[in-house]
Structures are given as structure tokens and as C-alpha cells.
Coordinates of C-alpha atoms and ligand atoms in Angstrom, one line a residue:
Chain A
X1 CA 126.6 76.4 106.3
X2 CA 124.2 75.9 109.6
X3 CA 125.5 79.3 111.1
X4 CA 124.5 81.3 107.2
X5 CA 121.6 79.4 107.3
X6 CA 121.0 80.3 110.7
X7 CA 121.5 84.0 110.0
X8 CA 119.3 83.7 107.1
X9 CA 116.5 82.5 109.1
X10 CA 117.1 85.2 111.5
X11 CA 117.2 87.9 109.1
X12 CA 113.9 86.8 107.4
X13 CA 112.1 86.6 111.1
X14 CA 113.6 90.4 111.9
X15 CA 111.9 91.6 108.5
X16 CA 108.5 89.9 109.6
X17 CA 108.9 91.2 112.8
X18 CA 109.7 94.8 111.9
X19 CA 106.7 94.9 108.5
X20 CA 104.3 93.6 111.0
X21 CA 105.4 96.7 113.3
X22 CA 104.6 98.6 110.4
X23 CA 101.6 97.8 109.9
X24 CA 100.8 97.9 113.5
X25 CA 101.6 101.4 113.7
X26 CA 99.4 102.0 110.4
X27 CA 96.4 101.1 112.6
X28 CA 97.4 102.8 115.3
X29 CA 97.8 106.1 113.5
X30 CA 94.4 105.4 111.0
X31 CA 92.8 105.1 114.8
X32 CA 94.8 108.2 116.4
X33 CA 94.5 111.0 113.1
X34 CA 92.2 111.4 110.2
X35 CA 93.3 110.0 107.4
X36 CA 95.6 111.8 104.3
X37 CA 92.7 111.8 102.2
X38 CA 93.8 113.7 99.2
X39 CA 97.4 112.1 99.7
X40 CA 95.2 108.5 99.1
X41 CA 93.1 109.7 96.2
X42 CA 96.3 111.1 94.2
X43 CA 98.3 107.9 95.0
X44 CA 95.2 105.4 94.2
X45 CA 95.0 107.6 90.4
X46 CA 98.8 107.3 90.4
X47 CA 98.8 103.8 90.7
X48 CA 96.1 102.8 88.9
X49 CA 97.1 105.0 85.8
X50 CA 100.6 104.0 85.4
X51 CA 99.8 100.0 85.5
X52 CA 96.8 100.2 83.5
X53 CA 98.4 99.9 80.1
X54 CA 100.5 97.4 80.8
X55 CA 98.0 95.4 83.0
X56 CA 95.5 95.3 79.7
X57 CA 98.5 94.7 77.3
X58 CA 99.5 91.9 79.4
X59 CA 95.4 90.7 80.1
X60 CA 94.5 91.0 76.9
X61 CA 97.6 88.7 75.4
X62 CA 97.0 86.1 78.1
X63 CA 93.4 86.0 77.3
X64 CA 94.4 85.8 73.0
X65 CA 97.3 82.8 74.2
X66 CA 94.6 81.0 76.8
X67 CA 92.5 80.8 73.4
X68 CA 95.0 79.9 70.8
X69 CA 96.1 77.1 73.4
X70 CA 92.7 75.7 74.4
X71 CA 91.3 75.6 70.7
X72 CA 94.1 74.1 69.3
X73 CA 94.1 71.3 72.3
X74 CA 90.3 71.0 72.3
X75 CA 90.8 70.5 68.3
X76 CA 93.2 67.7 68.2
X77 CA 91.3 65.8 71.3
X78 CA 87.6 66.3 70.2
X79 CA 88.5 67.7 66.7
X80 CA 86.7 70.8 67.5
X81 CA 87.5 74.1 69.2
X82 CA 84.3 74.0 72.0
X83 CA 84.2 75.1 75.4
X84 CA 87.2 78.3 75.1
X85 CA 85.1 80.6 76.6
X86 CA 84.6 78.4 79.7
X87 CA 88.4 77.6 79.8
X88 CA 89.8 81.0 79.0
X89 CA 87.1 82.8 81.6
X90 CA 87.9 80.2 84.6
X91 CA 91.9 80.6 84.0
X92 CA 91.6 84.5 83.8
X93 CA 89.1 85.2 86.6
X94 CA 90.2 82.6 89.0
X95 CA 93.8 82.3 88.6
X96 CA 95.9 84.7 86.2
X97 CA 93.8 87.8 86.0
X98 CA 94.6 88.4 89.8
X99 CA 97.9 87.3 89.8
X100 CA 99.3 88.9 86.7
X101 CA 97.7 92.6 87.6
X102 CA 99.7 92.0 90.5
X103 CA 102.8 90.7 89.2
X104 CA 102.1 93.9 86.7
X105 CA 101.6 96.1 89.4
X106 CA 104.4 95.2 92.2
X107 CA 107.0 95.4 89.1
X108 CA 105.4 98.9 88.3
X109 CA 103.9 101.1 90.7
X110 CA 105.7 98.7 93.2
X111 CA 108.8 99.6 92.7
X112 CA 108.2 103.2 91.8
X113 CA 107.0 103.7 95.7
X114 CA 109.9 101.3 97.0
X115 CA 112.2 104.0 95.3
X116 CA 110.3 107.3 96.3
X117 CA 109.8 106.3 99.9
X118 CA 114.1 104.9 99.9
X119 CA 115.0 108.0 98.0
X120 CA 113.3 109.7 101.1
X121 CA 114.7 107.5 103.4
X122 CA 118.3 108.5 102.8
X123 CA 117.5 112.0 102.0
X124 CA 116.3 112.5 105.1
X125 CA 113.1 113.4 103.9
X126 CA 111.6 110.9 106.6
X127 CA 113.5 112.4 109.8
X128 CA 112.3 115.6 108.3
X129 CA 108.1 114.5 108.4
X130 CA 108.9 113.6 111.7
X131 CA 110.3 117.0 112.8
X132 CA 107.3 118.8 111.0
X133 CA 104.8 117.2 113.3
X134 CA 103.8 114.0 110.9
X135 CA 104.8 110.3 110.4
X136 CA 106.0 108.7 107.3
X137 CA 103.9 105.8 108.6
X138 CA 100.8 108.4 108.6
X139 CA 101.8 110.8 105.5
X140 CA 103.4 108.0 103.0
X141 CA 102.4 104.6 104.1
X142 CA 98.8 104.4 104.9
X143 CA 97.5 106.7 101.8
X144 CA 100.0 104.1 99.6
X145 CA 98.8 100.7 101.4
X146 CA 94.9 101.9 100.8
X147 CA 95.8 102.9 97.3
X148 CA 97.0 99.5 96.0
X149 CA 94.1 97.5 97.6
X150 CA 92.2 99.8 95.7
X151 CA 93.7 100.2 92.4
X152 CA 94.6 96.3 92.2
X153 CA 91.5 94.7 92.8
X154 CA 89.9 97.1 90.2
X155 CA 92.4 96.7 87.3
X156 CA 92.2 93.0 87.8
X157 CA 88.4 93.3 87.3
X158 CA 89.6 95.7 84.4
X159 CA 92.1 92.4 83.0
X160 CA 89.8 90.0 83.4
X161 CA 87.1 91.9 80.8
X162 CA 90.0 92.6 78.3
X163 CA 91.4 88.9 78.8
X164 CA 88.5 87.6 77.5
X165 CA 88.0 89.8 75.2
X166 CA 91.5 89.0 73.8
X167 CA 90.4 85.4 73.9
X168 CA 87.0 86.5 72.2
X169 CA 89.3 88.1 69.3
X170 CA 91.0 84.4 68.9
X171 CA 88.7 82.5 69.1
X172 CA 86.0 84.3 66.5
X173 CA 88.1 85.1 64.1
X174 CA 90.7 82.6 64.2
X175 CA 89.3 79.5 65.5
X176 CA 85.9 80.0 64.2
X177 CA 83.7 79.6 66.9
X178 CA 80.5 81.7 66.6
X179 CA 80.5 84.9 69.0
X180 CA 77.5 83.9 70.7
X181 CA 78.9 80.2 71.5
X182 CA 81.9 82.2 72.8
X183 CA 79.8 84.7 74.9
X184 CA 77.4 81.9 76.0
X185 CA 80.6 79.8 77.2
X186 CA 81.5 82.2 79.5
X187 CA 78.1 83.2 81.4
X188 CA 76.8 80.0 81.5
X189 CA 79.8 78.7 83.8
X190 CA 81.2 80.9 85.4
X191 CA 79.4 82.4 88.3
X192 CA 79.8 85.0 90.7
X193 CA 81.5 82.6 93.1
X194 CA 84.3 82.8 90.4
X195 CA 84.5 86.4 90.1
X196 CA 84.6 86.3 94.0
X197 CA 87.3 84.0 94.2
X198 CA 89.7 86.1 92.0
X199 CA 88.7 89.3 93.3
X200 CA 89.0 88.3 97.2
X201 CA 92.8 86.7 96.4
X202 CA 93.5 90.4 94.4
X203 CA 92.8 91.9 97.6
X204 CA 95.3 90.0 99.8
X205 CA 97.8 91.0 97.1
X206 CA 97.4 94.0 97.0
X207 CA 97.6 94.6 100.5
X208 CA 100.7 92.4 100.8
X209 CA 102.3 94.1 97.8
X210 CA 101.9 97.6 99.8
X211 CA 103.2 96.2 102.8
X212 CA 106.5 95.0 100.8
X213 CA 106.6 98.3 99.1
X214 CA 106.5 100.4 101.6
X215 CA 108.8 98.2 104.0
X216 CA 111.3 98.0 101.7
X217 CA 111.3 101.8 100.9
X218 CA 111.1 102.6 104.9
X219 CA 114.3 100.0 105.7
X220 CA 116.6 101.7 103.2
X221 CA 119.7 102.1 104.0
X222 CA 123.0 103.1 101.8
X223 CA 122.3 106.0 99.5
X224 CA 121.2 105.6 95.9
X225 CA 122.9 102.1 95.7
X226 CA 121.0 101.1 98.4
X227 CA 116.9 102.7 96.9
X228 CA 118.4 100.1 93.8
X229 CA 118.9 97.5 96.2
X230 CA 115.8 97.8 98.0
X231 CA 113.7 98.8 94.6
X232 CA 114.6 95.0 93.6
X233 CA 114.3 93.6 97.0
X234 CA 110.9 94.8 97.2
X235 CA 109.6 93.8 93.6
X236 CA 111.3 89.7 93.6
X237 CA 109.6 89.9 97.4
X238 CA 106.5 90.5 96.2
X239 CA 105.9 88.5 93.3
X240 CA 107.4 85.5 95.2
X241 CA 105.1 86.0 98.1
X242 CA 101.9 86.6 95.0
X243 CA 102.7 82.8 93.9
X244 CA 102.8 81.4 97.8
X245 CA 99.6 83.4 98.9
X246 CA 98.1 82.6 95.9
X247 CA 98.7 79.1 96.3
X248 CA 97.4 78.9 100.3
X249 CA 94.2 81.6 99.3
X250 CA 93.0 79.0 96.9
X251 CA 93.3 76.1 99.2
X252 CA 91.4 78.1 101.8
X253 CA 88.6 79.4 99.3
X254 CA 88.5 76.4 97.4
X255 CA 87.8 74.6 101.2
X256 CA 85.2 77.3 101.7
X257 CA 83.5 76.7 98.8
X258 CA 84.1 80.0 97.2
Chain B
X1 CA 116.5 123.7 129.6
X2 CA 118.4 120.8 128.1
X3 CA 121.0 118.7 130.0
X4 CA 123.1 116.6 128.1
X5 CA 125.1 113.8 130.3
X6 CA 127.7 110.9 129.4
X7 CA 125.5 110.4 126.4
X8 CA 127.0 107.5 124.0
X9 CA 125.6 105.9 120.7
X10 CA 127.4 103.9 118.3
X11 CA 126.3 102.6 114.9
X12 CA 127.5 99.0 114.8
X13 CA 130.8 98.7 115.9
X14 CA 131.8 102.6 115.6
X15 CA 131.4 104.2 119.0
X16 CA 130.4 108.0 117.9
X17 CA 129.6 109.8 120.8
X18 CA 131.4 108.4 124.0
X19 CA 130.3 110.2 127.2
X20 CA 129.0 113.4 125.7
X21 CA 127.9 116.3 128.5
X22 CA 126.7 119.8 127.8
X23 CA 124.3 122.0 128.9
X24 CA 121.9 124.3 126.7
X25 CA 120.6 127.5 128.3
X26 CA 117.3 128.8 127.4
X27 CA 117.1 132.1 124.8
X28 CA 121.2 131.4 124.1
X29 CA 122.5 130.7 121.0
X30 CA 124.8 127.3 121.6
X31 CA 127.5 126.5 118.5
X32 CA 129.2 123.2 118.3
X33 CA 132.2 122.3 116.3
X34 CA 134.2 119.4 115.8
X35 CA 135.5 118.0 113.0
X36 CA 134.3 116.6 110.1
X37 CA 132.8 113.1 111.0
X38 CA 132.8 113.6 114.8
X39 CA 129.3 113.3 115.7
X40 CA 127.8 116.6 115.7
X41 CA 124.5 116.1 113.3
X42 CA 124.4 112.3 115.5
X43 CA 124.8 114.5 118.7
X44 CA 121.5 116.9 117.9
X45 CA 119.5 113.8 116.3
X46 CA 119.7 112.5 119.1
X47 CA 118.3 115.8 121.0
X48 CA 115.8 115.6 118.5
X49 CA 115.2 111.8 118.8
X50 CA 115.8 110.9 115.6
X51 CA 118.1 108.9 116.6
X52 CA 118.0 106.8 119.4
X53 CA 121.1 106.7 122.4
X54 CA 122.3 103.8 123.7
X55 CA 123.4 105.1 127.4
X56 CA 123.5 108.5 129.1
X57 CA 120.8 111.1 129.3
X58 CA 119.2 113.9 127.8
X59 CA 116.3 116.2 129.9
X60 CA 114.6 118.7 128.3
X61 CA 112.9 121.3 130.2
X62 CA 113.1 118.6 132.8
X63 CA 111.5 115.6 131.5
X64 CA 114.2 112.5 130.3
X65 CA 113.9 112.2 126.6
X66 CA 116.6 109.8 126.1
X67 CA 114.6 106.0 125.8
X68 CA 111.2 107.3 124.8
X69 CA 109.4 104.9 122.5
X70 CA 105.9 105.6 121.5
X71 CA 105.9 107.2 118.4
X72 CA 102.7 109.6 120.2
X73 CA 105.3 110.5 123.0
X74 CA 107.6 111.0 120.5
X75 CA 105.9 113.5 118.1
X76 CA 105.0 115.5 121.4
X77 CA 109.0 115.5 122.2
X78 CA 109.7 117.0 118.6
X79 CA 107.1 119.3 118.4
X80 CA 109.5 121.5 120.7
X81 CA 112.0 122.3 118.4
X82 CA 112.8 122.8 114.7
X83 CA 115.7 121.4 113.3
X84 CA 117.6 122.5 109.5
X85 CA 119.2 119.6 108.1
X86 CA 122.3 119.5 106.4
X87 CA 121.4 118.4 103.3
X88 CA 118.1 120.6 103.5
X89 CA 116.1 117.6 103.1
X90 CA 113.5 119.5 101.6
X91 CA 110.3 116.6 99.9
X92 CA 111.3 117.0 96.3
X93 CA 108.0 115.8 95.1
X94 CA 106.2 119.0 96.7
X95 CA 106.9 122.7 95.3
X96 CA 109.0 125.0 97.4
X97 CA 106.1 127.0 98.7
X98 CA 104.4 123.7 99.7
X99 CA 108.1 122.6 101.7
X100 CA 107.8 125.6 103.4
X101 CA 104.2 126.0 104.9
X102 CA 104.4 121.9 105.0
X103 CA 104.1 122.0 109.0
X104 CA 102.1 124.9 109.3
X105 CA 99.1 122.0 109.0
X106 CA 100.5 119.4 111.5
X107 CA 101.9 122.3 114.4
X108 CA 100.0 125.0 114.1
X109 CA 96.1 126.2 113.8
X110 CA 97.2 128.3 110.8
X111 CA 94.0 128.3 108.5
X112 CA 94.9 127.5 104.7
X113 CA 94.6 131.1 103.6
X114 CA 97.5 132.5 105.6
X115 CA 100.0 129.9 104.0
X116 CA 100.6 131.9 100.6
X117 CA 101.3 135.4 102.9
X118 CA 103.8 133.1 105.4
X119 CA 105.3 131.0 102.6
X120 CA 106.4 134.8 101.1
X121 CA 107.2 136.3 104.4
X122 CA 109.4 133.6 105.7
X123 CA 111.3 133.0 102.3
X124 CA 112.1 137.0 102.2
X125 CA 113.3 135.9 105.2
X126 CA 116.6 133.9 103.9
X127 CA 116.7 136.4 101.1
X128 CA 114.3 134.4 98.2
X129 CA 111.2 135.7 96.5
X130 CA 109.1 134.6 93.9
X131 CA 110.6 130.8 93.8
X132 CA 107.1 129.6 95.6
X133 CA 105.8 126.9 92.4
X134 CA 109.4 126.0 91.8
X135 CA 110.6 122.1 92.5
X136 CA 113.5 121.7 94.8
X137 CA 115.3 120.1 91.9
X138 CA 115.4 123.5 90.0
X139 CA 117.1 125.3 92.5
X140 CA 121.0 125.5 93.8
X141 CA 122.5 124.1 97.3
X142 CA 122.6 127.2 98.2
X143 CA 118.9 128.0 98.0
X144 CA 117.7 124.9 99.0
X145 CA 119.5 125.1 102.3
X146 CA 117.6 128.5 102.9
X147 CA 114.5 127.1 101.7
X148 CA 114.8 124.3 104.2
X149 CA 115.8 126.9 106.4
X150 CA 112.4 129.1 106.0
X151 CA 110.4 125.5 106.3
X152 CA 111.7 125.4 110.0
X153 CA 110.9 129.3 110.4
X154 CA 107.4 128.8 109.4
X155 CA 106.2 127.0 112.2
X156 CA 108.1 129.5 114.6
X157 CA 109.5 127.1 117.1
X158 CA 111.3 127.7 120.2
X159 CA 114.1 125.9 120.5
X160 CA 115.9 125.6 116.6
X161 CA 118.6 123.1 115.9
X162 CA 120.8 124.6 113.0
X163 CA 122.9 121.6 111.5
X164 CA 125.3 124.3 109.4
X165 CA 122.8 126.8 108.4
X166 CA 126.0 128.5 106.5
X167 CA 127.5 125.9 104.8
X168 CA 127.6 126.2 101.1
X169 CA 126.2 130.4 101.0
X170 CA 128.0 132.7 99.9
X171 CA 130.3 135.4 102.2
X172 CA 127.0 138.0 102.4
X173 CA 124.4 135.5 102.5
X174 CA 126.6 133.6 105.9
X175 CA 126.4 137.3 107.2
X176 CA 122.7 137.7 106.3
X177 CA 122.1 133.8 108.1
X178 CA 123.8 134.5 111.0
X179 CA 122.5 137.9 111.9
X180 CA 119.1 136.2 111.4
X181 CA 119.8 133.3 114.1
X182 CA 120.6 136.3 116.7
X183 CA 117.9 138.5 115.3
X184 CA 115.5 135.4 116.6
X185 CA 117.4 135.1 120.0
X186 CA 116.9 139.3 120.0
X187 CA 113.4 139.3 119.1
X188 CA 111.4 136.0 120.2
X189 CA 113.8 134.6 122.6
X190 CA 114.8 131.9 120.1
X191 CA 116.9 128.8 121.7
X192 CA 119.3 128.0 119.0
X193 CA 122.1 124.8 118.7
X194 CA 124.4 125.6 116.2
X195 CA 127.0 123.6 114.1
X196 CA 129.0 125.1 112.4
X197 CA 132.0 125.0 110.5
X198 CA 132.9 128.9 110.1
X199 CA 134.7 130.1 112.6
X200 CA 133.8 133.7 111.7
X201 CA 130.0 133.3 112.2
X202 CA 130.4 131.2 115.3
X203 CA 132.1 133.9 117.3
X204 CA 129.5 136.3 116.0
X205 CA 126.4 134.6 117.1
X206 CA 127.4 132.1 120.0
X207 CA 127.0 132.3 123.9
X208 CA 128.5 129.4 124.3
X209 CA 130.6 127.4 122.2
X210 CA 131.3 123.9 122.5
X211 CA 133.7 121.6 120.6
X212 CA 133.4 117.9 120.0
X213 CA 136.3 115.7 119.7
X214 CA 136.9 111.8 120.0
X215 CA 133.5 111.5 121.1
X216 CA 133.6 113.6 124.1
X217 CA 133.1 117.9 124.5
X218 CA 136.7 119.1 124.5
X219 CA 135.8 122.5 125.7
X220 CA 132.3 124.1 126.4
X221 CA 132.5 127.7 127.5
X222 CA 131.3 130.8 127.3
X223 CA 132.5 132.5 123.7
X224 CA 135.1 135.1 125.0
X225 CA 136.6 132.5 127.5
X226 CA 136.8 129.9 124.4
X227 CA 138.5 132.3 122.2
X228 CA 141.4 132.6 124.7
X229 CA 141.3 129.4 125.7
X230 CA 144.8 127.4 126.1
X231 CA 143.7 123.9 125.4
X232 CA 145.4 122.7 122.5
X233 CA 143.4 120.8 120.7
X234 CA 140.6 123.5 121.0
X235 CA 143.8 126.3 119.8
X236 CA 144.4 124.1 117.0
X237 CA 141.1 123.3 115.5
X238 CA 139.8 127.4 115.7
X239 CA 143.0 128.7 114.3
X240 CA 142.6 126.1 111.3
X241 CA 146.1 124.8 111.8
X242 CA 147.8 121.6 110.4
X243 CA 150.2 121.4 112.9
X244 CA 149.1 120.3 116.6
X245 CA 147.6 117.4 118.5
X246 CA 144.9 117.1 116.2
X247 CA 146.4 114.9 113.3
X248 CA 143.9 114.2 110.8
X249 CA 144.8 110.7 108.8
X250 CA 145.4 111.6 105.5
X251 CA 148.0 108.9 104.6
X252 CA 148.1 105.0 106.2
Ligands
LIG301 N1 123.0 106.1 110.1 C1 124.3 105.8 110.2 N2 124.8 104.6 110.1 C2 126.1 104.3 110.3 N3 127.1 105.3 110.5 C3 126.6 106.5 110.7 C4 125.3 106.9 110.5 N4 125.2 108.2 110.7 C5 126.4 108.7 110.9 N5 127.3 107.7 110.9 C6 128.7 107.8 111.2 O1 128.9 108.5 112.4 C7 130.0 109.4 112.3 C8 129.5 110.8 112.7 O2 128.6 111.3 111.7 P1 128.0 112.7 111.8 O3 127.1 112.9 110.6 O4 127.3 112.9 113.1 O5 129.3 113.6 111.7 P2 129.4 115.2 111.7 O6 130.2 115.6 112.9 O7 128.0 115.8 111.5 O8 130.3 115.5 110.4 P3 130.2 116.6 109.3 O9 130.8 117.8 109.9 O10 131.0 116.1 108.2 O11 128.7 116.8 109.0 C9 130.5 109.3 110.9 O12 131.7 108.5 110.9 C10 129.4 108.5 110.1 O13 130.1 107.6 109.2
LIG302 MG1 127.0 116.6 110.1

């Protein structure tokens, strides 16, 4: 029981220890060569493109559920639906718009590079980039890790918009509140400091969500069993770790005021 | 030029290569074989570095190889050789004339307009034309082992490390293969380490031969010395006998 436990702990402390390497060597290399640039534009499109329709699917249903739930609650405690624009903007732009683009995004383009990069792994794809001069860590990882921290943070500004305007849709033309009360709502409370807050946490999972990714992908071992093994690995990794960073980012930014 | 001595290297608990020594002269062509499982592709990535030895050395062109760690050390190490894996390995998301001009950027000062002319040249090379905008995934083993095959040609390297350049080709296209490894000794003073598996090509293109067995070089000598030699494991294993020290475990 001690001894798996033990080995567990281990095991988790290796995998820090060897994704920290990673990205170690990432700096290293972004200091030592020029940078993959058209390798980071096609992989920032990629990524952005394939999770955008399921990131504004999944925004703009939040956004339509955040106002169904806050009207009806609002209704039967002050018998009338007021305030949904304040409550449907602060839960989307401070709390779920960053975290379910990401959620979206590590289940979708996540795992998509967790498989191409373990498919590579045991195809020897990556012994071959090193024997043609290059460095997986130089050719694959870096273009990938700048791509997420680009594409997320911009389709969860992208969620947020269509979150609230799935709550708009509610709330005007089920709930009856007048667009502008809706509209006004939203811009009276919530402030850039908001915006700030949810963008700065979409950062930090987006760069962690590449760092899992890619980690994953680069550790695989076993043939295709093992890309399936790793795929998964890398996609429960990162949404766990999205609900514990989220939860220390807001202490911090919450402390600093932001 | 490279010196291989009591090299060993395990994965896990399976010792692979226990105590391997050899010696690879400059502008010869160098075959190992051994059978199936015995360490030879573990044997040259570890030449190559890809893999990592636990004990023993390896000096190349005089400078010790074996426990170099920075990755910038590293890619200097590699850019001496080419290597042709087994499996080809060629980047399926990249078309075939991108795989084969792929290091031209990284090892050479090739300028981008050449790459079209080598990609064509090198791929006439293994006997392909006009397959440049395919995907690997639309072509047979065959093919993509000569593909993978012009990829290492295309930077024109010195030293070449053939992990079996013939497995999988036809009976001509071996022939064509093999007289191109010599034609590169002939012509540029190619180094070449060979593993093979055909007997046939290896007598035709080696200097030296060298077989691995039970972790250890049985027998490395020059070709005509090897063909005659009276070591029976050596006998056995060329002459593609069932009968002999060698006994493979078919049934526990
Ligand atoms: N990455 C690895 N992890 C664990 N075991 C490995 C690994 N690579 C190779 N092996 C084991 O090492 C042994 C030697 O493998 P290697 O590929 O060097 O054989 P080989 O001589 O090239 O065989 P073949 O002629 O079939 O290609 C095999 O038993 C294989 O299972
Ligand atoms: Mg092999």
C-alpha cells in the first residue's frame, strides 16, 4: 500500500522532472536557433480552426443555460428576472469561458498533437529529426507550445462574446428582459479587470495544456496501443490540472486585485 | 575512424549488447548480421547516439562519443553520418519530395531553389520518379524504404549507416541498392555500416563483415576470410542452416 503509493509519488515527481526538462530545452533552443515560423503559423490556424466550432457550440450553450438558470432563480427570489447580464458576463469571463475553451481545446487539438507527436515517437520519426540535423524539441514542440497560448486565449475571448450572446438569446426572448437592460447589465459591471482576469488564467492553460501535450506525445512508448494510452493520459492530465490552476490563479489574482 | 570497445546497453532487465568490439575503417563498406533480435539497429543507434550506452566506448574520428549529453554536442556528433531506418521512418505528414530535401535546410547551405532538381536526382537514384507531391501513406514498403533511402542521400554524408537498405525490395531492385552503396564507396569515398539480412548482397558489397551473436561480435573479418571461416556458429548462420549451435527457440 505505502510501497504503490510510494511509487506513485515517484513516478509523478519523474514526469515533473522530465516536462520541466522539456521545457528547459524549449528555451534553450528558442535562444540557440530561429524559430519554425511557418511550422507555428500553420499549427496556431490548425488549432484554432478545429476547436472553434465546438468551443462556440459549447460557449454559446453555457451562456443560453447561465441565463435560463439565473432568470428563473432571480424570478422566484425577487419575482423578477434582473441582473442576468451581470451574472451570465461575470461567470463566462471570469470563470467558464477560460476554462471550458480549454477543457474544449486539450480534448480536441490536445489530443490530436499527443497522437501525432506519439505516432512519431514510435515511428521513429523523432530519431529521424534528429539524424537530419533538427530537434523534435525545436521542429514539433516549440511551434505547438506558442500555438496553443495563442489560439486559446483568443477563442476564449471568441466564447466569451458568443456566451453572452447565447445568454442574450434567453434572456430577450424567453425571459423578457429588454435588450438594452441586458446589454447595459453587462458593461456597466463588468470591467476590464474582469476580462483581464479570465484572459491571464487562459494563458497559463494554454501553456500548461501544450506542455502536457507535447510531453505526453514525446514519452510514448509501446506502438499504437501505447499513442492511445498516452492520447488519454495527456487529455484527463490536462483538464485535471485546468481545475487545480484555475483554482490557485484565482486565489492569486483575486489577492492581486485583478 | 570509429572504434567500437566492450560496448553494453540493456533495456530494463534485457542485457542487448554485452561487450560489443569492432572497428570501422574509413571509405569501407562494414556489414553486420546477426539474428533477428540480436542488437544490430541497438548496436548503430547507439553509433548514432540515439541511443544511449550504459558502459564501453565508442570514438569517432577520435573523439569519445559514448556519454555525450548536450543535445548542441549531440547534433554536432550526428551531423557526421546519415542513417536509413528500418522502417523508413519517413514524416508522414510531409509529401515525399519534402521527406527527401527535409535536411537539405538544417545540414547544408542548399538554397530553396535547388531542392526540386535534388529531390528528382536523388530519387532517380533508388529507381523512383515523378512520386515528389505523393504522401508516404500512398506508397508501398518497398518504395518508402528507398524514399527514406534518397532522404539520407540528399544531404550527401560521409559516413552512412544502412539499417537493411534491401529488406522488403525486390531481387533487381536488392541488386540496383547494393551496387549503389559501393558505387558511393567507388565514387565519394562513402563510409558505409551495413545490416543486412541477405547474404547474397552482403558478400557483394562488404569489406568487412561482422556477425553479432548473444551480445558479443562472433566473427569480424575481412569478407573472403569470413566466407571460409570455420567457426560454427558463423558457418551455420551464412549457410541458413537449421541444424548447428545456433538453436533458435521455436517451441518451450
Ligand atoms: N526501445 C526499446 N525498449 C525495449 N526493448 C528494446 C528497445 N529497442 C529494442 N529492444 C529490444 O532489444 C532487442 C534488440 O533489438 P534490435 O532492434 O536491436 O534487434 P535487431 O538485431 O535489429 O533485429 P532485427 O534483425 O529483427 O531488426 C530486441 O529483443 C528488442 O526487443
Ligand atoms: Mg533491426
Amino acid at each position: 500500500m505505502f510501497k504503490s503509493l510510494g511509487r506513485l509519488i515517484i513516478r509523478g515527481l519523474t514526469q515533473i522532472g522530465q516536462a520541466s526538462g522539456m521545457v528547459y530545452s524549449c528555451l534553450f533552443w528558442l535562444v540557440k536557433s530561429p524559430l519554425e515560423f511557418n511550422q507555428t503559423m500553420q499549427q496556431t490556424v490548425k488549432i484554432g480552426v478545429e476547436s472553434m466550432v465546438v468551443a462556440t457550440l459549447t460557449s454559446l450553450f453555457t451562456g443560453m443555460v447561465l441565463a435560463l438558470q439565473a432568470g428563473t432563480t432571480m424570478q422566484s427570489i425577487l419575482s423578477e428576472p434582473i441582473y442576468i447580464g451581470t451574472l451570465v458576463g461575470f461567470s463566462l469571463v471570469r470563470e467558464l469561458g477560460p476554462v471550458l475553451t480549454a477543457f474544449v481545446v486539450a480534448g480536441r487539438a490536445g489530443a490530436a498533437v499527443t497522437a501525432e507527436i506519439g505516432t512519431m515517437r514510435v515511428t521513429e520519426q523523432i530519431d529521424a529529426l534528429h539524424t537530419l540535423g533538427t530537434d523534435p524539441i525545436r521542429y514539433l514542440v516549440i511551434p505547438r507550445l506558442i500555438a496553443f497560448t495563442l489560439a486559446i486565449p483568443i477563442l476564449t475571448l471568441f466564447a466569451n462574446v458568443t456566451g453572452m450572446f447565447g445568454g442574450f438569446l434567453v434572456s430577450v426572448y424567453s425571459l423578457g428582459v429588454p435588450s438594452n437592460t441586458y446589454v447595459e447589465d453587462i458593461t456597466t459591471f463588468i470591467g476590464v479587470d474582469d476580462l483581464m482576469h479570465g484572459f491571464i488564467k487562459s494563458i497559463f492553460f494554454a501553456f500548461m495544456i501544450g506542455v502536457v501535450c507535447c510531453y505526453r506525445g514525446l514519452y510514448t512508448r509501446g506502438g499504437a496501443e501505447g499513442v492511445g494510452k498516452s492520447t488519454t493520459k495527456a487529455v484527463v492530465t490536462s483538464m485535471v490540472l485546468i481545475l487545480v490552476l484555475d483554482y490557485f490563479l484565482t486565489a492569486i489574482l483575486n489577492s492581486l486585485g485583478i | 575512424m570509429i572504434e567500437i570497445k566492450e560496448l553494453r546497453k540493456s533495456f530494463g532487465d534485457k542485457h542487448i549488447l554485452r561487450g560489443v568490439n569492432l572497428n570501422i575503417k574509413e571509405g569501407e563498406v562494414t556489414t553486420i548480421i546477426g539474428g533477428s533480435g540480436t542488437g544490430k539497429s541497438t548496436l548503430i543507434k547507439c553509433i548514432i547516439r540515439l541511443l544511449e550506452p550504459e558502459s564501453g566506448s565508442i570514438v569517432v574520428n577520435g573523439e569519445d562519443i559514448t556519454h555525450i549529453k548536450s543535445e548542441m554536442a549531440l547534433a554536432k556528433v550526428r551531423r557526421n553520418f546519415g542513417y536509413l531506418f528500418q522502417e523508413g521512418a519517413l514524416f508522414d505528414s510531409l509529401t515525399v519530395g519534402e521527406n527527401v530535401t527535409f535536411g537539405l535546410k538544417y545540414l547544408t547551405d542548399t538554397p530553396k531553389s535547388e531542392y526540386a532538381k535534388i529531390a528528382k536526382e536523388k530519387l532517380a537514384l533508388v529507381g523512383l520518379k515523378d512520386i515528389e507531391h505523393l504522401k508516404p501513406s500512398e506508397l508501398s514498403g518497398g518504395m518508402k524504404k528507398r524514399v527514406s533511402l534518397a532522404r539520407v542521400l540528399a544531404t550527401e554524408p560521409k559516413v552512412i549507416l544502412y539499417d537493411e537498405p534491401t529488406s522488403g525490395l525486390d531481387p533487381i531492385m536488392s541488386e540496383i541498392i547494393s551496387e549503389l552503396i559501393l558505387d558511393l564507396k567507388k565514387k565519394l569515398g562513402v563510409t558505409s555500416i551495413v545490416i543486412t539480412h541477405d547474404m547474397k548482397s552482403a558478400f557483394e558489397i562488404s569489406d568487412t563483415m561482422a556477425m553479432l551473436y548473444e551480445g558479443h561480435v562472433e566473427l569480424a573479418a575481412g569478407v573472403k576470410e569470413f566466407k571460409k571461416t570455420k567457426n560454427p556458429y558463423v558457418k551455420q548462420f551464412i549457410e541458413g542452416s537449421s541444424k548447428g549451435p545456433i538453436q533458435m527457440q521455436i517451441r518451450n
